């Protein structure tokens, strides 16, 4: 008799109401796979984008974007999943039933030319959970045995699920635009889970951290999460405030977690001569095009970089930092899996401070 489970599936694009909580077969376990009972998964901004159908379009043939096959429907979202191994394939040697594990949000193939150079985040032969393969919005998921990592002792499932996607990309960001003692970094969208991760990692490096927010009522709460200063994105004097906080110089780096042209221009206005602007994301409800004045770019000698995913080492390091207590993901609230639509609506309202989880 076929075993079944409950999952949240996306059959069409639209608002939160298109998410369907349905009974489906438990996925089959291949010889190199593990079956994981999911105890916690996270709702991320990417999930909102995918659900709404606001997806990056593939580049025209014959040059499609490497490592980015088409976006499937029906689909199961969930970039993160933490749980317990309950079954293993015949070729699996490193995992046993009862082991606690968390899926890699950026699983590399480990064999392509870029993986062999240590650039697994740019892998051209991968399929990310919650991107091209079914994600964590279910009671069970199947993963390759090398696409999960052990959860450290003392770390619970919810904390592990709130960490991996949120902190791994900022670790990559910290390499692209490093900051250290004496430096100042501006982080946009300070209430978001990834922005909070950026703030904690920048503080860990010894930098002074300025967070921007559109939520004045969150100033006090954000001040306890790693930000040295909070400024308001809607204030036209924000760049002047940043320069005042940096003795007239401007920020050494801006890590833009919001994205979009408005925040790109704001980032450029806050950056010192020779500083760096990192683009981490794009808004779910706006276009992704950015405007740039070449003369201004040259005159300011600003560096502009982007971040795509995370390396295997980033993902391993994330769990090491978590086990050592050096990073602390903030969980705003958790919903039962069957209330995924409510969780999406809440995250879309931008009222959260930190991560929103689903508990299958």
mmCIF file of N, CA and C in Angstrom, residues 243 254 263-272 277 291-293 296-297 300 302-304:
data_model
loop_
_atom_site.group_PDB
_atom_site.id
_atom_site.type_symbol
_atom_site.label_atom_id
_atom_site.label_comp_id
_atom_site.label_asym_id
_atom_site.label_seq_id
_atom_site.Cartn_x
_atom_site.Cartn_y
_atom_site.Cartn_z
ATOM 1 N N UNK A 243 26.624 59.827 6.545
ATOM 2 C CA UNK A 243 27.896 60.545 6.507
ATOM 3 C C UNK A 243 28.223 61.166 7.870
ATOM 4 N N UNK A 254 27.831 48.914 1.484
ATOM 5 C CA UNK A 254 26.397 48.773 1.668
ATOM 6 C C UNK A 254 26.018 47.380 1.218
ATOM 7 N N UNK A 263 16.582 51.571 -3.872
ATOM 8 C CA UNK A 263 17.575 51.251 -2.844
ATOM 9 C C UNK A 263 18.983 51.196 -3.435
ATOM 10 N N UNK A 264 19.097 50.898 -4.705
ATOM 11 C CA UNK A 264 20.407 50.938 -5.346
ATOM 12 C C UNK A 264 20.944 52.368 -5.358
ATOM 13 N N UNK A 265 20.088 53.311 -5.714
ATOM 14 C CA UNK A 265 20.510 54.715 -5.711
ATOM 15 C C UNK A 265 20.821 55.181 -4.286
ATOM 16 N N UNK A 266 20.012 54.742 -3.329
ATOM 17 C CA UNK A 266 20.272 55.077 -1.931
ATOM 18 C C UNK A 266 21.613 54.508 -1.487
ATOM 19 N N UNK A 267 21.899 53.282 -1.904
ATOM 20 C CA UNK A 267 23.170 52.644 -1.543
ATOM 21 C C UNK A 267 24.347 53.430 -2.079
ATOM 22 N N UNK A 268 24.262 53.845 -3.333
ATOM 23 C CA UNK A 268 25.348 54.628 -3.931
ATOM 24 C C UNK A 268 25.551 55.943 -3.195
ATOM 25 N N UNK A 269 24.432 56.555 -2.756
ATOM 26 C CA UNK A 269 24.521 57.842 -2.054
ATOM 27 C C UNK A 269 25.137 57.709 -0.668
ATOM 28 N N UNK A 270 25.098 56.512 -0.102
ATOM 29 C CA UNK A 270 25.617 56.299 1.261
ATOM 30 C C UNK A 270 27.060 55.814 1.274
ATOM 31 N N UNK A 271 27.592 55.430 0.112
ATOM 32 C CA UNK A 271 28.902 54.785 0.048
ATOM 33 C C UNK A 271 30.026 55.814 -0.093
ATOM 34 N N UNK A 272 31.120 55.580 0.600
ATOM 35 C CA UNK A 272 32.280 56.471 0.501
ATOM 36 C C UNK A 272 32.959 56.300 -0.840
ATOM 37 N N UNK A 277 29.209 48.441 -3.056
ATOM 38 C CA UNK A 277 27.786 48.149 -2.935
ATOM 39 C C UNK A 277 27.556 46.705 -3.370
ATOM 40 N N UNK A 291 19.614 51.567 -12.526
ATOM 41 C CA UNK A 291 20.148 52.656 -13.334
ATOM 42 C C UNK A 291 21.530 53.056 -12.803
ATOM 43 N N UNK A 292 22.426 53.336 -13.741
ATOM 44 C CA UNK A 292 23.793 53.649 -13.335
ATOM 45 C C UNK A 292 24.368 54.716 -14.258
ATOM 46 N N UNK A 293 24.937 55.753 -13.651
ATOM 47 C CA UNK A 293 25.614 56.821 -14.386
ATOM 48 C C UNK A 293 27.108 56.484 -14.415
ATOM 49 N N UNK A 296 29.460 59.083 -12.850
ATOM 50 C CA UNK A 296 29.384 59.071 -11.385
ATOM 51 C C UNK A 296 30.096 57.850 -10.819
ATOM 52 N N UNK A 297 29.942 56.720 -11.495
ATOM 53 C CA UNK A 297 30.595 55.489 -11.055
ATOM 54 C C UNK A 297 32.110 55.658 -11.065
ATOM 55 N N UNK A 300 33.335 58.251 -8.398
ATOM 56 C CA UNK A 300 33.292 57.758 -7.017
ATOM 57 C C UNK A 300 34.182 56.534 -6.820
ATOM 58 N N UNK A 302 33.420 53.570 -7.098
ATOM 59 C CA UNK A 302 32.695 52.615 -6.262
ATOM 60 C C UNK A 302 32.707 51.252 -6.939
ATOM 61 N N UNK A 303 32.801 50.217 -6.148
ATOM 62 C CA UNK A 303 32.739 48.853 -6.660
ATOM 63 C C UNK A 303 31.311 48.333 -6.475
ATOM 64 N N UNK A 304 30.778 47.707 -7.484
ATOM 65 C CA UNK A 304 29.428 47.130 -7.423
ATOM 66 C C UNK A 304 29.553 45.637 -7.666
#
